[in-house]
Short mmCIF file of C-alpha atoms (C1' of nucleotides) in Angstrom, two decimals:
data_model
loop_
_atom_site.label_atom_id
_atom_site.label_comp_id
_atom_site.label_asym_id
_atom_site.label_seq_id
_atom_site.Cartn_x
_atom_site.Cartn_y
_atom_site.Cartn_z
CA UNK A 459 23.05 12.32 11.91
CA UNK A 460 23.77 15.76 11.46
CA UNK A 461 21.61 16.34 8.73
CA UNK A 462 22.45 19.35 6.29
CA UNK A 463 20.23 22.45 5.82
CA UNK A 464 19.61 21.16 2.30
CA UNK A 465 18.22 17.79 3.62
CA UNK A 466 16.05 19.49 6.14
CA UNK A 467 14.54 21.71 3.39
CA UNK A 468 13.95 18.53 1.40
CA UNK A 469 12.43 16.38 3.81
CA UNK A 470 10.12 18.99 5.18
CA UNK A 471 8.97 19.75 2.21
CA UNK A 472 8.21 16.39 1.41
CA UNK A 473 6.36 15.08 4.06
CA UNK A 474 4.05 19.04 4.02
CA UNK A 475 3.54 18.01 0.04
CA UNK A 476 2.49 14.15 1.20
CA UNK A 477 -0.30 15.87 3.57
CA UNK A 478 -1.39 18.81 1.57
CA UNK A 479 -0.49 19.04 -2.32
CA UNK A 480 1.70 21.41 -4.15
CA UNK A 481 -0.70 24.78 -4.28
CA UNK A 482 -1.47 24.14 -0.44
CA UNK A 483 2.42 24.13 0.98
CA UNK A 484 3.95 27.50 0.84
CA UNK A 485 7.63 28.35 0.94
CA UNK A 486 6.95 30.03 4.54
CA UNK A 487 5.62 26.85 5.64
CA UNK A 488 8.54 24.87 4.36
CA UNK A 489 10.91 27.16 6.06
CA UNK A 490 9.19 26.68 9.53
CA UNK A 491 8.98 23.07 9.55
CA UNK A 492 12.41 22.74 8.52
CA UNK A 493 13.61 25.24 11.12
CA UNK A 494 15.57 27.13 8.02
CA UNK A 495 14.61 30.96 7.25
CA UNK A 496 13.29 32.00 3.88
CA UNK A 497 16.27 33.02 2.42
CA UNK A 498 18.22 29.55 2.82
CA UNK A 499 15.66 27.82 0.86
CA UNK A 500 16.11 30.18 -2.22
CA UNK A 501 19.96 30.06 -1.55
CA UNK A 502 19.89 26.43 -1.42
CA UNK A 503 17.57 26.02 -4.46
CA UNK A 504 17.73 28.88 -6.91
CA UNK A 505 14.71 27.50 -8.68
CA UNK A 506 12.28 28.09 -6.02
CA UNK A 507 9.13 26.16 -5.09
CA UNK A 508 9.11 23.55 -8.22
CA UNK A 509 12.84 22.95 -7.70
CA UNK A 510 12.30 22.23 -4.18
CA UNK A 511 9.48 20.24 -4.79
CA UNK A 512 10.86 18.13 -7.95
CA UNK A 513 13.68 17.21 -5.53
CA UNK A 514 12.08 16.34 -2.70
CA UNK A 515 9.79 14.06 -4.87
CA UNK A 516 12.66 12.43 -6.31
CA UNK A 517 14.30 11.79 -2.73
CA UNK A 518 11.09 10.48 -1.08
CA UNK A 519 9.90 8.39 -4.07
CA UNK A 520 13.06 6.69 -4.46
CA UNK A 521 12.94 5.81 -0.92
CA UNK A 522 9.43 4.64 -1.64
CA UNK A 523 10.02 2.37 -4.71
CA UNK A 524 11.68 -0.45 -2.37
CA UNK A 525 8.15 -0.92 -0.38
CA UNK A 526 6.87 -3.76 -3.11
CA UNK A 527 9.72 -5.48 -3.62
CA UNK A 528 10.75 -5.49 0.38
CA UNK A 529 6.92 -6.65 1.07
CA UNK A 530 7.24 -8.78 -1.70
CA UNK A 531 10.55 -10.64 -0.46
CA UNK A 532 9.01 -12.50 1.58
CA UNK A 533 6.90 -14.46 -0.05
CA UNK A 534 7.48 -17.63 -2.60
CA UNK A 535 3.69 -17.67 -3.50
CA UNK A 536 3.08 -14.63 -6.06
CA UNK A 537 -0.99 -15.07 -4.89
CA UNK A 538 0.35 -14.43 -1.59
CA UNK A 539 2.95 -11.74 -2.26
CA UNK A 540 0.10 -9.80 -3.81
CA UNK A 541 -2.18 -10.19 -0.73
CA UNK A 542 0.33 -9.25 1.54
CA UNK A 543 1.30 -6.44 -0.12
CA UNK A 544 -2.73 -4.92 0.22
CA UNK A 545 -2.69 -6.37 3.89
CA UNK A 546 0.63 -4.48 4.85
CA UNK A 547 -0.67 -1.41 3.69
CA UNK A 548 -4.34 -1.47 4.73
CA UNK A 549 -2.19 -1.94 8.33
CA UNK A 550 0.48 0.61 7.73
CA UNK A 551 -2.69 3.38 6.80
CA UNK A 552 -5.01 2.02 9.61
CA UNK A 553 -2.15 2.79 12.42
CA UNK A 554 -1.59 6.59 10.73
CA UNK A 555 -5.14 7.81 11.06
CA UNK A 556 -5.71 6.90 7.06
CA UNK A 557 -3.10 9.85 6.63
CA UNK A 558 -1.64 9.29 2.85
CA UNK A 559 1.31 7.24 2.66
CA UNK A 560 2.58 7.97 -1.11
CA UNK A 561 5.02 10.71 -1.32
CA UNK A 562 4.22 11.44 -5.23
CA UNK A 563 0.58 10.69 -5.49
CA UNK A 564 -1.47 14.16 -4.26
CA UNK A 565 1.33 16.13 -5.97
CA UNK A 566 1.64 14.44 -9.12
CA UNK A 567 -2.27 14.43 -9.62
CA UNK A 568 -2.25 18.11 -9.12
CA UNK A 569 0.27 19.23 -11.59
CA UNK A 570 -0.34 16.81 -13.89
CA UNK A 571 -1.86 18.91 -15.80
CA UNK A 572 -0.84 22.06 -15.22
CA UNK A 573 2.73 22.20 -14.50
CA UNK A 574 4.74 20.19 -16.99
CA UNK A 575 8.43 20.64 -15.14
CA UNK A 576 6.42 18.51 -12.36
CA UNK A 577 4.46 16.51 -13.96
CA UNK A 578 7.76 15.08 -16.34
CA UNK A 579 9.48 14.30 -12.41
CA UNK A 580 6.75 12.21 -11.03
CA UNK A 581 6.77 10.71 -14.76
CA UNK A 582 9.98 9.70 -14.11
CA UNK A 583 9.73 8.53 -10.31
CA UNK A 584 6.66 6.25 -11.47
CA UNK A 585 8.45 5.21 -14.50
CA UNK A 586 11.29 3.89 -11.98
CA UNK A 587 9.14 2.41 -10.07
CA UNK A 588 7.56 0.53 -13.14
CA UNK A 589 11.37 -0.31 -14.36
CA UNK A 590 12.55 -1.56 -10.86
CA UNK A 591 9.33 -3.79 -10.21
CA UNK A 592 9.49 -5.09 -13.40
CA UNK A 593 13.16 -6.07 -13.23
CA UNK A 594 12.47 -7.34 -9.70
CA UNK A 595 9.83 -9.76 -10.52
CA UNK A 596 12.25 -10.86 -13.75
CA UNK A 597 14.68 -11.45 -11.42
CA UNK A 598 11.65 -13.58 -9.32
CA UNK A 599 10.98 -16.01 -12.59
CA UNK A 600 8.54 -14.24 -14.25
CA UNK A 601 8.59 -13.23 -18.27
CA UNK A 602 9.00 -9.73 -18.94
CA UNK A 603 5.51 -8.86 -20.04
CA UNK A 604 3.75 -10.36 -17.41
CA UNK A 605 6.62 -8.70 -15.07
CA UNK A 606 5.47 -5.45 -16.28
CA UNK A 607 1.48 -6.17 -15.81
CA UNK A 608 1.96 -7.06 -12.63
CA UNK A 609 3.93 -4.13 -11.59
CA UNK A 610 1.58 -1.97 -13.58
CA UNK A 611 -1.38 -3.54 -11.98
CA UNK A 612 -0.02 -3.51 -8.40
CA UNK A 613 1.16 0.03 -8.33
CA UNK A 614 -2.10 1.34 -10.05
CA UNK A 615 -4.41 -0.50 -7.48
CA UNK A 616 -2.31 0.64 -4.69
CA UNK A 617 -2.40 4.17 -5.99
CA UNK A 618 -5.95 4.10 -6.21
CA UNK A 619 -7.00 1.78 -3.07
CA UNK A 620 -4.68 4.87 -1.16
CA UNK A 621 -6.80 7.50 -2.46
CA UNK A 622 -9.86 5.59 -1.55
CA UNK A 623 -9.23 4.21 1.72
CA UNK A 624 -7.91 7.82 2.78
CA UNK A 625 -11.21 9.64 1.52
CA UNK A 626 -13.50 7.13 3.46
CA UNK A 627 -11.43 6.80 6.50
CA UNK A 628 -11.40 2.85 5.44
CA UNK A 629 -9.29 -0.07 4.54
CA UNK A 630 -11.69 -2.03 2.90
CA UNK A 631 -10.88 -0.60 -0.41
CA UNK A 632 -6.88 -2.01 0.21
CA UNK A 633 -8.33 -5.08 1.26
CA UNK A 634 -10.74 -5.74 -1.64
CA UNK A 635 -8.07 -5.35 -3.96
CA UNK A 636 -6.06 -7.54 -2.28
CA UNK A 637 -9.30 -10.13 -2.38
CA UNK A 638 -9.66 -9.31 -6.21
CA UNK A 639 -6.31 -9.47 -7.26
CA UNK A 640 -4.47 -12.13 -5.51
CA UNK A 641 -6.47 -15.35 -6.24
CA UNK A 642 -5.31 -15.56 -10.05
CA UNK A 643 -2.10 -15.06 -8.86
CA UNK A 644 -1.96 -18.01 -6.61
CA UNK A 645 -0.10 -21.15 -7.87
CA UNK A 646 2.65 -18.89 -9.27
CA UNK A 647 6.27 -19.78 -7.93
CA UNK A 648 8.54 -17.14 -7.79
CA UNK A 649 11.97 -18.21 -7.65
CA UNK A 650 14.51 -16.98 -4.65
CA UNK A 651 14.96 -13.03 -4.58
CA UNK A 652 18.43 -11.96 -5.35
CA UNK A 653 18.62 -9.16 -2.88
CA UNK A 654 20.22 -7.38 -5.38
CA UNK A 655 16.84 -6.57 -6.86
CA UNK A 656 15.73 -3.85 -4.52
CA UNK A 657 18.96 -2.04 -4.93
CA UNK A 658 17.93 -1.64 -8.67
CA UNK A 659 14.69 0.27 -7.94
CA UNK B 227 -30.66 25.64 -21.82
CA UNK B 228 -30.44 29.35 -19.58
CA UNK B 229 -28.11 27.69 -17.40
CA UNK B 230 -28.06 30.16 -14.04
CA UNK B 231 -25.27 32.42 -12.58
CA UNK B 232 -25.39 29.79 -9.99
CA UNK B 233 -24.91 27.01 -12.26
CA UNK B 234 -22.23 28.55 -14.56
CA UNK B 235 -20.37 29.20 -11.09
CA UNK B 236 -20.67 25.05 -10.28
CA UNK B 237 -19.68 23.80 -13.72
CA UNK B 238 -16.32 26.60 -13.92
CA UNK B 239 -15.30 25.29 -11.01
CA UNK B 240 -15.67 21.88 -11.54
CA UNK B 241 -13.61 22.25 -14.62
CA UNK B 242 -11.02 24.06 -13.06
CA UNK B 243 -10.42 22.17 -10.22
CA UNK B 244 -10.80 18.71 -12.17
CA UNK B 245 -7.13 19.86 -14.17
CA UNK B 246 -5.70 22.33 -10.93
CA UNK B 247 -6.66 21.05 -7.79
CA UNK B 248 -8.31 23.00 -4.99
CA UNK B 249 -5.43 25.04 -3.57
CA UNK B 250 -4.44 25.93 -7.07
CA UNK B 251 -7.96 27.54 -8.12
CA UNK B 252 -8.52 30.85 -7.25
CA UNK B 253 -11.87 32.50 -6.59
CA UNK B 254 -10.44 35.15 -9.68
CA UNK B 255 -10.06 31.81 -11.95
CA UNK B 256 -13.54 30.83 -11.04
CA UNK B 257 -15.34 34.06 -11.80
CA UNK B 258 -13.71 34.75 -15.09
CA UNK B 259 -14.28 31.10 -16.07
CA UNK B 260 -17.65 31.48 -15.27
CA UNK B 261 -18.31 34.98 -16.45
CA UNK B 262 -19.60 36.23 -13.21
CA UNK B 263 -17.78 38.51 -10.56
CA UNK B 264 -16.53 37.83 -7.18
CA UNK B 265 -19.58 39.62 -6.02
CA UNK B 266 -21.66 37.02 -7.46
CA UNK B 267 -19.48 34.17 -6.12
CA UNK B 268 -20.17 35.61 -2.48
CA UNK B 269 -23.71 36.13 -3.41
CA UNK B 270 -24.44 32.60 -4.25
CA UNK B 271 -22.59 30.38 -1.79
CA UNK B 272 -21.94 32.30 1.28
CA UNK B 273 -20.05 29.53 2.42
CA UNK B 274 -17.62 31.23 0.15
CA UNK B 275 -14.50 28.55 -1.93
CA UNK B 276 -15.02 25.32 0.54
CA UNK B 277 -19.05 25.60 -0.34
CA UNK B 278 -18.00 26.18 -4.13
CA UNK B 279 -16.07 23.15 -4.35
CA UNK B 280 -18.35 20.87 -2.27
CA UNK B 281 -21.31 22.02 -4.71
CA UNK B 282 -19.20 21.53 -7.44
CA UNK B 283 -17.39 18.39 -6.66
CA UNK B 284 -20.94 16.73 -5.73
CA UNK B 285 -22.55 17.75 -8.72
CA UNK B 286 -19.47 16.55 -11.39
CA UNK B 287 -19.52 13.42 -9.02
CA UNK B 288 -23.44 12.54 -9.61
CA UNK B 289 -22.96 12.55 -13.25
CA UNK B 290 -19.30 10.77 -13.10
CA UNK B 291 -20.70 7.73 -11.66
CA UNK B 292 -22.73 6.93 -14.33
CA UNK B 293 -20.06 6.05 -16.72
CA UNK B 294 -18.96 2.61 -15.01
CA UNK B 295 -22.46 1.02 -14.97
CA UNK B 296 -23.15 2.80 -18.90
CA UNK B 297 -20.06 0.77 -20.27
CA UNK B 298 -20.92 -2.13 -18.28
CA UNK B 299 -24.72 -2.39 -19.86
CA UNK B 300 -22.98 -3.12 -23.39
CA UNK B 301 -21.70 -6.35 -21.80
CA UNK B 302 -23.48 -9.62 -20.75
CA UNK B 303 -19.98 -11.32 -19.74
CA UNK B 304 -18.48 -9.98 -17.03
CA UNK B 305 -14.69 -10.56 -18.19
CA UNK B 306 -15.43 -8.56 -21.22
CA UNK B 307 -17.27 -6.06 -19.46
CA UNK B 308 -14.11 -5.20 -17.45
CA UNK B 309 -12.54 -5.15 -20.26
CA UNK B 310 -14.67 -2.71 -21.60
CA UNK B 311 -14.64 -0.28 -19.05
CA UNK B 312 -10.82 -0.38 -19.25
CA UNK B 313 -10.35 -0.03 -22.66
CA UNK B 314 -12.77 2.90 -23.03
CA UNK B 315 -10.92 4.65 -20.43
CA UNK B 316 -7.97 4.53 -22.11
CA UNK B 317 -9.61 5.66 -25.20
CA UNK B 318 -10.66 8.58 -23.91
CA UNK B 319 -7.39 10.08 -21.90
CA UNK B 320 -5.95 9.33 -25.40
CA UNK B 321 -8.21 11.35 -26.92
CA UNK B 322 -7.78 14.28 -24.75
CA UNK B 323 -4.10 14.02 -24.19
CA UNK B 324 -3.72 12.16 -20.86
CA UNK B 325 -5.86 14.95 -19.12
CA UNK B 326 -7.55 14.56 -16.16
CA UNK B 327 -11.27 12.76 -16.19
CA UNK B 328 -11.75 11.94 -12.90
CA UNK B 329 -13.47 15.29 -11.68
CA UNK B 330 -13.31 14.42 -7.94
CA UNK B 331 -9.81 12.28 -7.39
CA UNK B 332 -7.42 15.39 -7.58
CA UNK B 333 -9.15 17.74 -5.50
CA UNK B 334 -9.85 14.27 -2.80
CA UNK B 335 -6.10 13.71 -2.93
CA UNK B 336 -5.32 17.18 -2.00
CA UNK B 337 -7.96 17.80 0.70
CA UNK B 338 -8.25 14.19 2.12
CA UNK B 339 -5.38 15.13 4.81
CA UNK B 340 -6.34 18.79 5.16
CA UNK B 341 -10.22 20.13 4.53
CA UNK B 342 -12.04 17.88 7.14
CA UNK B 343 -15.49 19.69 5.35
CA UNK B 344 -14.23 18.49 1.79
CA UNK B 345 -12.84 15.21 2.88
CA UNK B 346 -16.23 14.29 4.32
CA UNK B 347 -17.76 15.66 0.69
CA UNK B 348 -15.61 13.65 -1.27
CA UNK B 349 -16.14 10.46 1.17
CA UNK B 350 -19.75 10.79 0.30
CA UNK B 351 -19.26 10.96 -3.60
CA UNK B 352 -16.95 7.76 -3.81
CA UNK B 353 -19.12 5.93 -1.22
CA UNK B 354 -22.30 6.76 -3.64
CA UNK B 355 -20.15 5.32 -6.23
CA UNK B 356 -19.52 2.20 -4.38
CA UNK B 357 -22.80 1.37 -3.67
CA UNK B 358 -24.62 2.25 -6.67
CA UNK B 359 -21.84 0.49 -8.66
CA UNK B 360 -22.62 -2.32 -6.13
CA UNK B 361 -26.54 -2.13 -6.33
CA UNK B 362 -25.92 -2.29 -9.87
CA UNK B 363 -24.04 -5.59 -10.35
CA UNK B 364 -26.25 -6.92 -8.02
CA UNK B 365 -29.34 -6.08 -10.19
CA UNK B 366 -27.59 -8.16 -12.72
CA UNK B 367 -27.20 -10.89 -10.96
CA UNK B 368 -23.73 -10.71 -9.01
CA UNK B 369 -24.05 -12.01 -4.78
CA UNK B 370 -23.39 -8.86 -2.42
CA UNK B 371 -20.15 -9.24 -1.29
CA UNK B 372 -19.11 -10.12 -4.66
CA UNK B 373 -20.33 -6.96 -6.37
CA UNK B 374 -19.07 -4.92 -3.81
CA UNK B 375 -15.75 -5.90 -4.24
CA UNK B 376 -16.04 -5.91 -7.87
CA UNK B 377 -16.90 -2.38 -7.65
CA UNK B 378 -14.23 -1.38 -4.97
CA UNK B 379 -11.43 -2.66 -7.29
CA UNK B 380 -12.67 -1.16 -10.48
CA UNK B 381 -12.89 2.51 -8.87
CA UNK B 382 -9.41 1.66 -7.17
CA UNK B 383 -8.30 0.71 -9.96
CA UNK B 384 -9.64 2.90 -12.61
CA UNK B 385 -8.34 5.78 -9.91
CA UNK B 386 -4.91 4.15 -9.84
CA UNK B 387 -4.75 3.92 -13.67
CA UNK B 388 -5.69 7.40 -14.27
CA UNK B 389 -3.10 8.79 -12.40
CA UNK B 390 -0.26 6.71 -13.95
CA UNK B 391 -1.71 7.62 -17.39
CA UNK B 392 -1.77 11.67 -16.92
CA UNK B 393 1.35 11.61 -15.57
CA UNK B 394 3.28 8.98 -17.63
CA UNK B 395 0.98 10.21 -20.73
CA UNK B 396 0.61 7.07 -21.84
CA UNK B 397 -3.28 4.60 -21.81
CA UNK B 398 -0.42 1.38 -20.85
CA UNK B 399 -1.26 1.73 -16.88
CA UNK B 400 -5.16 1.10 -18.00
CA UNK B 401 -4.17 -1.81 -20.56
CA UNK B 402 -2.74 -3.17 -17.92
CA UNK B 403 -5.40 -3.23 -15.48
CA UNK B 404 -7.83 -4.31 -17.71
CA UNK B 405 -5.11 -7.52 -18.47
CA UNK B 406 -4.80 -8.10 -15.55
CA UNK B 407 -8.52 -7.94 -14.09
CA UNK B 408 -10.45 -9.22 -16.58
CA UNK B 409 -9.28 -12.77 -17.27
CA UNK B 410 -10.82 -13.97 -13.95
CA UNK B 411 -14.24 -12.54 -14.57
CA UNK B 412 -14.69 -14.07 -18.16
CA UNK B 413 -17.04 -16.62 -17.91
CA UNK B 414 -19.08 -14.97 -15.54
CA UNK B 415 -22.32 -14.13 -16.80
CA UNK B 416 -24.41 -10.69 -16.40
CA UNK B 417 -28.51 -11.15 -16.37
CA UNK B 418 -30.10 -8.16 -18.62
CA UNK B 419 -29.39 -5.00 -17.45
CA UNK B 420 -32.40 -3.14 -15.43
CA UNK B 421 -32.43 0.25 -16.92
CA UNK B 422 -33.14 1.33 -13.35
CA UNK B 423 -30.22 0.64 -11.81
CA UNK B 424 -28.34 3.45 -13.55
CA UNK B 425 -30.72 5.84 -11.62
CA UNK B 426 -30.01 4.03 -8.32
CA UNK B 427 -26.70 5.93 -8.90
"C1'" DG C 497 -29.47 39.67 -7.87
"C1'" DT C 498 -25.33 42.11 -10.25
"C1'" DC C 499 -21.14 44.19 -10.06
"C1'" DT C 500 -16.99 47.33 -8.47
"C1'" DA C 501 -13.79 48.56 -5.28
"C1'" DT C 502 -11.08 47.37 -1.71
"C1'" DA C 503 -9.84 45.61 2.77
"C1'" DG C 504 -6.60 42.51 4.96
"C1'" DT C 505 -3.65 38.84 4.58
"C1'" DA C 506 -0.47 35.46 2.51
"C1'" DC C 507 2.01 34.37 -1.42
"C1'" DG C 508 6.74 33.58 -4.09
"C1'" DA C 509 10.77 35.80 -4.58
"C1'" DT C 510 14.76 39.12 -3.75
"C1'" DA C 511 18.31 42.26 -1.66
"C1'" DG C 512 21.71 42.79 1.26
"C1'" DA C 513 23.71 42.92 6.11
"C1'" DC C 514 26.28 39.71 8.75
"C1'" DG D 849 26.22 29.98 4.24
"C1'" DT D 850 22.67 32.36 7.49
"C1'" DC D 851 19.11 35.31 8.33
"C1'" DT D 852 15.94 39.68 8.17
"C1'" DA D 853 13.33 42.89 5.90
"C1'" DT D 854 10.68 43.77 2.24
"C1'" DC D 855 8.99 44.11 -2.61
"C1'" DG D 856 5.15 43.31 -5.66
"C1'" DT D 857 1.48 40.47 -6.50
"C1'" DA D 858 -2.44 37.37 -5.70
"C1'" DC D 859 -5.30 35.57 -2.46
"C1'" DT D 860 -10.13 35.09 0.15
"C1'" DA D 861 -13.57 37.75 1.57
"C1'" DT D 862 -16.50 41.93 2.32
"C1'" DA D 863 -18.95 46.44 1.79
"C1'" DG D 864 -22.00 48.85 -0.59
"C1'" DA D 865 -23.66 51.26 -4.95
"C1'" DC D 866 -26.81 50.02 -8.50
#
DNA sequence: GTCTATAGTACGATAGAC
DNA sequence: GTCTATCGTACTATAGAC
């Protein structure tokens, strides 16, 4: 691979910001786990912390769009996309411990409020992700509007299922959503997937 | 009213950490909010910030998981009830600017992988949630099983929502979920509402 | 029970040798 | 581009006067 100091820097401080927030991961921390000294990170990324951060967001959340649509793939049966999608991750959390899986989530919530450089780059990860699903399940057959709802829907249910299921050490709350939201969605063809779809998120 | 030190301490740090997380309040931040010292901080919860937080988080939680079974006594058909709750919520945000109003999700996100002590607090908040929220549809005439997964998704999904609307500034994510949940439910019909079950939560 | 002063440590960021 | 040493500040927590 031969990955790049810059790419080290990034993914380190990725996966720390997955696990433990914004305020929690400090620059000394990065700069252990990536095996780079302090003074490559700030030569790297002039900005500091929040430039580090927005950039690692934007790498791991763009990596982390293509989940629905790959889950979704499989399926003809939009009732049964939906319920696979909850069942994949109720599985995927259960085998990490119920360790958080989104990249963006815990971050975003934090500085959502309070640090507006950060909060417009999640803005614009989630807004991709709300684009690409959209024109994914378009491509799939389904109107534009109801595209966009079901995107909406999935990725807010997910979001908050995650937070749930990783407070109480549970999947129930990923698999009651998948109980809740599939059924309505059963009976709903969706056409053959491009497989140019995904590269679009 | 002669709210206590102790008190003003809870309800400062509730409101901080609501919009900044738990890493990103300081024990400073806390005493000026609250117009006491450090001293005082100390003084009161020996357990020094962890004890703070857990206090605080439980107390904002108590109250906080009221509101779902309040909008819900307005209703007698379950369809418009969701509805409701969804709507309202997106009311709200909009009325404060997209800012947090969840006062326990950011701080859970940011702890649930980290502060063992906090995870466990917030774990006991959302479960009190869950089964007061399912006690309650039960009371008005919902099967077990049924209310509990009613509830599950409505938290998840209310969670989910409210993170997509702070960061996207925007009430669409909670629209949405309220599109896309409530048709199923309408038709379903709610007997009266106890007036005890609120205090069951 | 209230408050000040401060200990001791960790923070983000920088300077400058190599 | 890599790395070390360090600046100045902010942190959690404590000691002790009142």
């Amino acid at each position: 691979m031969a990955r790049s100091t810059r790419e080290s820097i990034l993914t380190a401080a990725a996966e720390l910001m997955r696990h433990k927030g914004y305020a929690g991961v400090g620059m000394k921390d990065i700069a252990d786990a990536s095996g780079a000294p302090i003074g490559s990170l700030y030569h790297h990324f002039r900005g500091g912390k929040t430039q580090i951060a927005r950039e690692a967001l934007v790498n791991a959340g763009a990596a982390y769009g293509l989940l629905i649509p790959t889950v979704v793939d499989a399926y003809t049966d939009l009732g049964e996309a939906v319920d696979g999608v909850f069942r994949q991750a109720a599985e995927d959390m259960a085998h990490t411990g119920f360790a958080n899986m989104c990249p963006v989530a815990s971050v975003a919530a934090e500085v959502a409020d309070t640090v507006e450089d950060l909060r417009q780059a999640t803005g614009g990860i989630f807004g991709q992700w709300i684009d690409g699903g959209t024109a994914y399940f378009v491509g799939r057959g389904l109107d534009g509007a109801r595209a966009r709802d079901v995107t909406l829907a999935l990725i807010g249910a997910l979001e908050g299922a995650f937070l749930l299921a990783r407070v109480l050490r549970s999947a129930e709350p990923l698999l009651a959503a998948g109980r809740v939201l599939a059924p309505q969605y059963r009976g709903t063809v969706l056409t053959a997937p491009a497989g140019v779809g995904k590269a679009a998120i």
